[in-house]
Amino acid sequence: MSQKPKVEPHVGRLGYLQALVTEFQETESQNAKEQVLANLANFAYDPSNYQYLRQLQVLDLFLDSLSEENETLVEFAIVIYPDPAICQDTEWEKTKSPFSWTL
């Protein structure tokens, strides 16, 4: 991912995150996947992004990345789990999280 995803300026954060998700799903480049997943992980640290991440099913994308052969993707996927923005959703934690976190 050598440049920002092509997104119209008026689409806002949701549009930008959607462009990242689409790029992750469509690219064949492992380097691009790593960069996109790292960017998504950075967005996960801001609780104000959580509604968008959930809407775009980014949490499932992180979970799917845990089974990748690419160790960097696995590491980026693991990094988001201790994040309060992710773990505060107790419904998600009960049904999908392979980890147990006490907050």
mmCIF file of N, CA and C in Angstrom:
data_model
loop_
_atom_site.group_PDB
_atom_site.id
_atom_site.type_symbol
_atom_site.label_atom_id
_atom_site.label_comp_id
_atom_site.label_asym_id
_atom_site.label_seq_id
_atom_site.Cartn_x
_atom_site.Cartn_y
_atom_site.Cartn_z
ATOM 1 N N MET A 1 0.846 -1.159 0.000
ATOM 2 C CA MET A 1 0.000 0.000 0.000
ATOM 3 C C MET A 1 0.894 1.225 0.000
ATOM 4 N N SER A 2 1.258 1.677 -1.147
ATOM 5 C CA SER A 2 2.187 2.784 -1.254
ATOM 6 C C SER A 2 1.490 4.130 -1.172
ATOM 7 N N GLN A 3 0.198 4.137 -1.296
ATOM 8 C CA GLN A 3 -0.542 5.392 -1.224
ATOM 9 C C GLN A 3 -1.850 5.156 -0.502
ATOM 10 N N LYS A 4 -2.503 6.253 -0.129
ATOM 11 C CA LYS A 4 -3.792 6.137 0.545
ATOM 12 C C LYS A 4 -4.823 5.572 -0.414
ATOM 13 N N PRO A 5 -5.797 4.829 0.103
ATOM 14 C CA PRO A 5 -6.870 4.342 -0.764
ATOM 15 C C PRO A 5 -7.558 5.518 -1.446
ATOM 16 N N LYS A 6 -8.020 5.284 -2.655
ATOM 17 C CA LYS A 6 -8.700 6.344 -3.393
ATOM 18 C C LYS A 6 -10.114 6.496 -2.854
ATOM 19 N N VAL A 7 -10.318 7.559 -2.089
ATOM 20 C CA VAL A 7 -11.602 7.821 -1.453
ATOM 21 C C VAL A 7 -11.949 9.279 -1.696
ATOM 22 N N GLU A 8 -13.182 9.506 -2.052
ATOM 23 C CA GLU A 8 -13.647 10.884 -2.205
ATOM 24 C C GLU A 8 -13.583 11.574 -0.842
ATOM 25 N N PRO A 9 -13.171 12.842 -0.801
ATOM 26 C CA PRO A 9 -13.019 13.534 0.483
ATOM 27 C C PRO A 9 -14.298 13.612 1.313
ATOM 28 N N HIS A 10 -15.443 13.597 0.693
ATOM 29 C CA HIS A 10 -16.695 13.773 1.430
ATOM 30 C C HIS A 10 -17.224 12.492 2.073
ATOM 31 N N VAL A 11 -16.600 11.348 1.824
ATOM 32 C CA VAL A 11 -17.140 10.101 2.372
ATOM 33 C C VAL A 11 -16.831 9.928 3.853
ATOM 34 N N GLY A 12 -15.858 10.620 4.361
ATOM 35 C CA GLY A 12 -15.572 10.581 5.785
ATOM 36 C C GLY A 12 -14.870 9.315 6.240
ATOM 37 N N ARG A 13 -14.882 9.150 7.543
ATOM 38 C CA ARG A 13 -14.144 8.052 8.162
ATOM 39 C C ARG A 13 -14.680 6.683 7.751
ATOM 40 N N LEU A 14 -15.993 6.543 7.701
ATOM 41 C CA LEU A 14 -16.572 5.258 7.310
ATOM 42 C C LEU A 14 -16.127 4.875 5.901
ATOM 43 N N GLY A 15 -16.156 5.815 4.992
ATOM 44 C CA GLY A 15 -15.719 5.552 3.623
ATOM 45 C C GLY A 15 -14.252 5.183 3.548
ATOM 46 N N TYR A 16 -13.441 5.853 4.348
ATOM 47 C CA TYR A 16 -12.014 5.552 4.361
ATOM 48 C C TYR A 16 -11.770 4.146 4.898
ATOM 49 N N LEU A 17 -12.442 3.813 5.994
ATOM 50 C CA LEU A 17 -12.288 2.472 6.559
ATOM 51 C C LEU A 17 -12.791 1.405 5.592
ATOM 52 N N GLN A 18 -13.884 1.693 4.892
ATOM 53 C CA GLN A 18 -14.398 0.755 3.889
ATOM 54 C C GLN A 18 -13.365 0.541 2.790
ATOM 55 N N ALA A 19 -12.695 1.613 2.381
ATOM 56 C CA ALA A 19 -11.657 1.497 1.354
ATOM 57 C C ALA A 19 -10.503 0.626 1.846
ATOM 58 N N LEU A 20 -10.142 0.765 3.116
ATOM 59 C CA LEU A 20 -9.084 -0.083 3.672
ATOM 60 C C LEU A 20 -9.501 -1.552 3.679
ATOM 61 N N VAL A 21 -10.719 -1.814 4.122
ATOM 62 C CA VAL A 21 -11.218 -3.195 4.162
ATOM 63 C C VAL A 21 -11.239 -3.788 2.756
ATOM 64 N N THR A 22 -11.730 -3.021 1.802
ATOM 65 C CA THR A 22 -11.788 -3.493 0.414
ATOM 66 C C THR A 22 -10.389 -3.776 -0.108
ATOM 67 N N GLU A 23 -9.456 -2.877 0.178
ATOM 68 C CA GLU A 23 -8.080 -3.092 -0.273
ATOM 69 C C GLU A 23 -7.509 -4.363 0.345
ATOM 70 N N PHE A 24 -7.751 -4.573 1.632
ATOM 71 C CA PHE A 24 -7.246 -5.775 2.296
ATOM 72 C C PHE A 24 -7.806 -7.032 1.631
ATOM 73 N N GLN A 25 -9.085 -7.014 1.311
ATOM 74 C CA GLN A 25 -9.737 -8.188 0.742
ATOM 75 C C GLN A 25 -9.337 -8.443 -0.704
ATOM 76 N N GLU A 26 -9.007 -7.393 -1.440
ATOM 77 C CA GLU A 26 -8.759 -7.550 -2.874
ATOM 78 C C GLU A 26 -7.291 -7.671 -3.251
ATOM 79 N N THR A 27 -6.389 -7.188 -2.418
ATOM 80 C CA THR A 27 -4.983 -7.191 -2.801
ATOM 81 C C THR A 27 -4.376 -8.587 -2.688
ATOM 82 N N GLU A 28 -3.435 -8.849 -3.562
ATOM 83 C CA GLU A 28 -2.680 -10.104 -3.509
ATOM 84 C C GLU A 28 -1.344 -9.899 -2.798
ATOM 85 N N SER A 29 -0.949 -8.659 -2.625
ATOM 86 C CA SER A 29 0.342 -8.321 -2.032
ATOM 87 C C SER A 29 0.311 -8.515 -0.515
ATOM 88 N N GLN A 30 1.213 -9.348 -0.011
ATOM 89 C CA GLN A 30 1.299 -9.559 1.433
ATOM 90 C C GLN A 30 1.732 -8.280 2.143
ATOM 91 N N ASN A 31 2.630 -7.531 1.513
ATOM 92 C CA ASN A 31 3.079 -6.268 2.091
ATOM 93 C C ASN A 31 1.910 -5.293 2.235
ATOM 94 N N ALA A 32 1.082 -5.200 1.217
ATOM 95 C CA ALA A 32 -0.083 -4.308 1.271
ATOM 96 C C ALA A 32 -1.054 -4.769 2.356
ATOM 97 N N LYS A 33 -1.273 -6.084 2.459
ATOM 98 C CA LYS A 33 -2.164 -6.608 3.500
ATOM 99 C C LYS A 33 -1.642 -6.232 4.892
ATOM 100 N N GLU A 34 -0.333 -6.361 5.086
ATOM 101 C CA GLU A 34 0.261 -6.009 6.373
ATOM 102 C C GLU A 34 0.037 -4.537 6.698
ATOM 103 N N GLN A 35 0.267 -3.685 5.720
ATOM 104 C CA GLN A 35 0.107 -2.249 5.947
ATOM 105 C C GLN A 35 -1.350 -1.889 6.234
ATOM 106 N N VAL A 36 -2.262 -2.490 5.495
ATOM 107 C CA VAL A 36 -3.683 -2.195 5.702
ATOM 108 C C VAL A 36 -4.133 -2.696 7.073
ATOM 109 N N LEU A 37 -3.749 -3.908 7.443
ATOM 110 C CA LEU A 37 -4.154 -4.436 8.747
ATOM 111 C C LEU A 37 -3.558 -3.598 9.881
ATOM 112 N N ALA A 38 -2.328 -3.134 9.701
ATOM 113 C CA ALA A 38 -1.718 -2.247 10.697
ATOM 114 C C ALA A 38 -2.519 -0.951 10.815
ATOM 115 N N ASN A 39 -2.941 -0.405 9.693
ATOM 116 C CA ASN A 39 -3.756 0.815 9.724
ATOM 117 C C ASN A 39 -5.083 0.568 10.434
ATOM 118 N N LEU A 40 -5.725 -0.550 10.130
ATOM 119 C CA LEU A 40 -6.992 -0.868 10.787
ATOM 120 C C LEU A 40 -6.791 -1.067 12.292
ATOM 121 N N ALA A 41 -5.677 -1.692 12.669
ATOM 122 C CA ALA A 41 -5.378 -1.871 14.094
ATOM 123 C C ALA A 41 -5.203 -0.513 14.772
ATOM 124 N N ASN A 42 -4.565 0.423 14.094
ATOM 125 C CA ASN A 42 -4.414 1.768 14.658
ATOM 126 C C ASN A 42 -5.768 2.433 14.858
ATOM 127 N N PHE A 43 -6.671 2.267 13.911
ATOM 128 C CA PHE A 43 -8.011 2.831 14.062
ATOM 129 C C PHE A 43 -8.746 2.190 15.241
ATOM 130 N N ALA A 44 -8.432 0.934 15.543
ATOM 131 C CA ALA A 44 -9.111 0.226 16.630
ATOM 132 C C ALA A 44 -8.754 0.791 18.001
ATOM 133 N N TYR A 45 -7.681 1.558 18.094
ATOM 134 C CA TYR A 45 -7.299 2.136 19.379
ATOM 135 C C TYR A 45 -8.132 3.353 19.753
ATOM 136 N N ASP A 46 -8.924 3.862 18.827
ATOM 137 C CA ASP A 46 -9.773 5.022 19.107
ATOM 138 C C ASP A 46 -11.215 4.541 19.244
ATOM 139 N N PRO A 47 -11.774 4.592 20.442
ATOM 140 C CA PRO A 47 -13.140 4.098 20.649
ATOM 141 C C PRO A 47 -14.182 4.741 19.742
ATOM 142 N N SER A 48 -13.920 5.939 19.255
ATOM 143 C CA SER A 48 -14.896 6.583 18.369
ATOM 144 C C SER A 48 -14.995 5.880 17.018
ATOM 145 N N ASN A 49 -14.023 5.038 16.698
ATOM 146 C CA ASN A 49 -14.056 4.287 15.438
ATOM 147 C C ASN A 49 -14.779 2.956 15.571
ATOM 148 N N TYR A 50 -15.061 2.539 16.800
ATOM 149 C CA TYR A 50 -15.554 1.187 17.016
ATOM 150 C C TYR A 50 -16.846 0.896 16.265
ATOM 151 N N GLN A 51 -17.771 1.850 16.240
ATOM 152 C CA GLN A 51 -19.034 1.602 15.534
ATOM 153 C C GLN A 51 -18.788 1.316 14.054
ATOM 154 N N TYR A 52 -17.827 2.010 13.466
ATOM 155 C CA TYR A 52 -17.521 1.787 12.052
ATOM 156 C C TYR A 52 -16.844 0.431 11.850
ATOM 157 N N LEU A 53 -15.920 0.106 12.741
ATOM 158 C CA LEU A 53 -15.216 -1.170 12.630
ATOM 159 C C LEU A 53 -16.191 -2.334 12.752
ATOM 160 N N ARG A 54 -17.140 -2.193 13.653
ATOM 161 C CA ARG A 54 -18.140 -3.252 13.811
ATOM 162 C C ARG A 54 -19.044 -3.337 12.585
ATOM 163 N N GLN A 55 -19.482 -2.187 12.096
ATOM 164 C CA GLN A 55 -20.345 -2.148 10.912
ATOM 165 C C GLN A 55 -19.668 -2.800 9.708
ATOM 166 N N LEU A 56 -18.366 -2.596 9.577
ATOM 167 C CA LEU A 56 -17.615 -3.146 8.444
ATOM 168 C C LEU A 56 -17.093 -4.551 8.724
ATOM 169 N N GLN A 57 -17.420 -5.092 9.879
ATOM 170 C CA GLN A 57 -17.012 -6.435 10.294
ATOM 171 C C GLN A 57 -15.489 -6.603 10.320
ATOM 172 N N VAL A 58 -14.828 -5.533 10.735
ATOM 173 C CA VAL A 58 -13.373 -5.563 10.832
ATOM 174 C C VAL A 58 -12.930 -6.528 11.926
ATOM 175 N N LEU A 59 -13.738 -6.696 12.959
ATOM 176 C CA LEU A 59 -13.382 -7.639 14.017
ATOM 177 C C LEU A 59 -13.258 -9.051 13.458
ATOM 178 N N ASP A 60 -14.156 -9.411 12.550
ATOM 179 C CA ASP A 60 -14.067 -10.726 11.910
ATOM 180 C C ASP A 60 -12.822 -10.821 11.032
ATOM 181 N N LEU A 61 -12.459 -9.718 10.411
ATOM 182 C CA LEU A 61 -11.254 -9.690 9.587
ATOM 183 C C LEU A 61 -10.026 -9.958 10.463
ATOM 184 N N PHE A 62 -9.987 -9.342 11.656
ATOM 185 C CA PHE A 62 -8.893 -9.604 12.587
ATOM 186 C C PHE A 62 -8.894 -11.068 13.022
ATOM 187 N N LEU A 63 -10.056 -11.595 13.350
ATOM 188 C CA LEU A 63 -10.135 -13.003 13.752
ATOM 189 C C LEU A 63 -9.655 -13.927 12.639
ATOM 190 N N ASP A 64 -10.079 -13.662 11.416
ATOM 191 C CA ASP A 64 -9.643 -14.474 10.278
ATOM 192 C C ASP A 64 -8.131 -14.390 10.091
ATOM 193 N N SER A 65 -7.563 -13.238 10.385
ATOM 194 C CA SER A 65 -6.122 -13.045 10.214
ATOM 195 C C SER A 65 -5.306 -13.860 11.211
ATOM 196 N N LEU A 66 -5.928 -14.267 12.311
ATOM 197 C CA LEU A 66 -5.216 -15.085 13.294
ATOM 198 C C LEU A 66 -4.797 -16.436 12.732
ATOM 199 N N SER A 67 -5.473 -16.893 11.695
ATOM 200 C CA SER A 67 -5.140 -18.200 11.119
ATOM 201 C C SER A 67 -4.278 -18.086 9.862
ATOM 202 N N GLU A 68 -3.797 -16.895 9.564
ATOM 203 C CA GLU A 68 -2.935 -16.695 8.395
ATOM 204 C C GLU A 68 -1.560 -17.313 8.633
ATOM 205 N N GLU A 69 -0.903 -17.702 7.556
ATOM 206 C CA GLU A 69 0.472 -18.187 7.660
ATOM 207 C C GLU A 69 1.451 -17.030 7.854
ATOM 208 N N ASN A 70 1.067 -15.852 7.418
ATOM 209 C CA ASN A 70 1.897 -14.661 7.541
ATOM 210 C C ASN A 70 1.912 -14.224 9.012
ATOM 211 N N GLU A 71 3.056 -14.379 9.662
ATOM 212 C CA GLU A 71 3.160 -14.086 11.092
ATOM 213 C C GLU A 71 2.904 -12.622 11.415
ATOM 214 N N THR A 72 3.242 -11.735 10.502
ATOM 215 C CA THR A 72 3.012 -10.309 10.741
ATOM 216 C C THR A 72 1.520 -10.016 10.821
ATOM 217 N N LEU A 73 0.733 -10.633 9.943
ATOM 218 C CA LEU A 73 -0.718 -10.447 9.996
ATOM 219 C C LEU A 73 -1.273 -10.968 11.317
ATOM 220 N N VAL A 74 -0.777 -12.098 11.761
ATOM 221 C CA VAL A 74 -1.223 -12.670 13.037
ATOM 222 C C VAL A 74 -0.890 -11.714 14.184
ATOM 223 N N GLU A 75 0.325 -11.166 14.171
ATOM 224 C CA GLU A 75 0.727 -10.236 15.228
ATOM 225 C C GLU A 75 -0.159 -8.996 15.248
ATOM 226 N N PHE A 76 -0.454 -8.434 14.082
ATOM 227 C CA PHE A 76 -1.314 -7.251 14.028
ATOM 228 C C PHE A 76 -2.719 -7.587 14.514
ATOM 229 N N ALA A 77 -3.188 -8.779 14.216
ATOM 230 C CA ALA A 77 -4.523 -9.188 14.657
ATOM 231 C C ALA A 77 -4.564 -9.366 16.171
ATOM 232 N N ILE A 78 -3.515 -9.893 16.746
ATOM 233 C CA ILE A 78 -3.458 -10.109 18.195
ATOM 234 C C ILE A 78 -3.394 -8.787 18.948
ATOM 235 N N VAL A 79 -2.713 -7.827 18.399
ATOM 236 C CA VAL A 79 -2.501 -6.543 19.061
ATOM 237 C C VAL A 79 -3.804 -5.866 19.463
ATOM 238 N N ILE A 80 -4.878 -6.043 18.717
ATOM 239 C CA ILE A 80 -6.108 -5.313 19.006
ATOM 240 C C ILE A 80 -6.890 -5.898 20.174
ATOM 241 N N TYR A 81 -6.630 -7.119 20.589
ATOM 242 C CA TYR A 81 -7.471 -7.750 21.602
ATOM 243 C C TYR A 81 -7.445 -7.117 22.982
ATOM 244 N N PRO A 82 -6.321 -6.598 23.484
ATOM 245 C CA PRO A 82 -6.395 -5.965 24.794
ATOM 246 C C PRO A 82 -6.986 -4.558 24.757
ATOM 247 N N ASP A 83 -7.350 -4.083 23.592
ATOM 248 C CA ASP A 83 -7.850 -2.720 23.455
ATOM 249 C C ASP A 83 -9.248 -2.589 24.049
ATOM 250 N N PRO A 84 -9.449 -1.623 24.951
ATOM 251 C CA PRO A 84 -10.770 -1.438 25.565
ATOM 252 C C PRO A 84 -11.876 -1.163 24.554
ATOM 253 N N ALA A 85 -11.553 -0.514 23.449
ATOM 254 C CA ALA A 85 -12.588 -0.232 22.445
ATOM 255 C C ALA A 85 -13.145 -1.521 21.870
ATOM 256 N N ILE A 86 -12.327 -2.531 21.781
ATOM 257 C CA ILE A 86 -12.779 -3.816 21.260
ATOM 258 C C ILE A 86 -13.446 -4.620 22.373
ATOM 259 N N CYS A 87 -12.803 -4.683 23.529
ATOM 260 C CA CYS A 87 -13.276 -5.552 24.604
ATOM 261 C C CYS A 87 -14.509 -5.031 25.319
ATOM 262 N N GLN A 88 -14.836 -3.759 25.181
ATOM 263 C CA GLN A 88 -16.014 -3.239 25.874
ATOM 264 C C GLN A 88 -17.301 -3.801 25.310
ATOM 265 N N ASP A 89 -17.254 -4.363 24.123
ATOM 266 C CA ASP A 89 -18.442 -4.961 23.526
ATOM 267 C C ASP A 89 -18.568 -6.380 24.064
ATOM 268 N N THR A 90 -19.256 -6.521 25.186
ATOM 269 C CA THR A 90 -19.321 -7.825 25.839
ATOM 270 C C THR A 90 -20.047 -8.857 24.993
ATOM 271 N N GLU A 91 -20.995 -8.431 24.186
ATOM 272 C CA GLU A 91 -21.701 -9.382 23.318
ATOM 273 C C GLU A 91 -20.733 -9.989 22.313
ATOM 274 N N TRP A 92 -19.883 -9.148 21.714
ATOM 275 C CA TRP A 92 -18.889 -9.654 20.766
ATOM 276 C C TRP A 92 -17.905 -10.560 21.479
ATOM 277 N N GLU A 93 -17.471 -10.140 22.665
ATOM 278 C CA GLU A 93 -16.495 -10.920 23.410
ATOM 279 C C GLU A 93 -17.042 -12.302 23.745
ATOM 280 N N LYS A 94 -18.307 -12.385 24.118
ATOM 281 C CA LYS A 94 -18.911 -13.669 24.478
ATOM 282 C C LYS A 94 -18.990 -14.613 23.286
ATOM 283 N N THR A 95 -19.264 -14.070 22.109
ATOM 284 C CA THR A 95 -19.545 -14.932 20.976
ATOM 285 C C THR A 95 -18.358 -15.198 20.078
ATOM 286 N N LYS A 96 -17.379 -14.296 20.024
ATOM 287 C CA LYS A 96 -16.350 -14.455 19.015
ATOM 288 C C LYS A 96 -14.924 -14.410 19.519
ATOM 289 N N SER A 97 -14.677 -13.781 20.628
ATOM 290 C CA SER A 97 -13.297 -13.605 21.048
ATOM 291 C C SER A 97 -12.704 -14.921 21.532
ATOM 292 N N PRO A 98 -11.533 -15.285 20.995
ATOM 293 C CA PRO A 98 -10.882 -16.501 21.472
ATOM 294 C C PRO A 98 -10.148 -16.266 22.789
ATOM 295 N N PHE A 99 -10.170 -15.034 23.276
ATOM 296 C CA PHE A 99 -9.461 -14.676 24.493
ATOM 297 C C PHE A 99 -10.442 -14.192 25.544
ATOM 298 N N SER A 100 -10.044 -14.258 26.780
ATOM 299 C CA SER A 100 -10.842 -13.709 27.871
ATOM 300 C C SER A 100 -10.075 -12.543 28.462
ATOM 301 N N TRP A 101 -10.699 -11.401 28.504
ATOM 302 C CA TRP A 101 -10.046 -10.215 29.045
ATOM 303 C C TRP A 101 -10.878 -9.685 30.196
ATOM 304 N N THR A 102 -10.218 -9.320 31.261
ATOM 305 C CA THR A 102 -10.881 -8.688 32.384
ATOM 306 C C THR A 102 -10.528 -7.218 32.342
ATOM 307 N N LEU A 103 -11.552 -6.384 32.321
ATOM 308 C CA LEU A 103 -11.306 -4.938 32.288
ATOM 309 C C LEU A 103 -11.651 -4.326 33.619
#
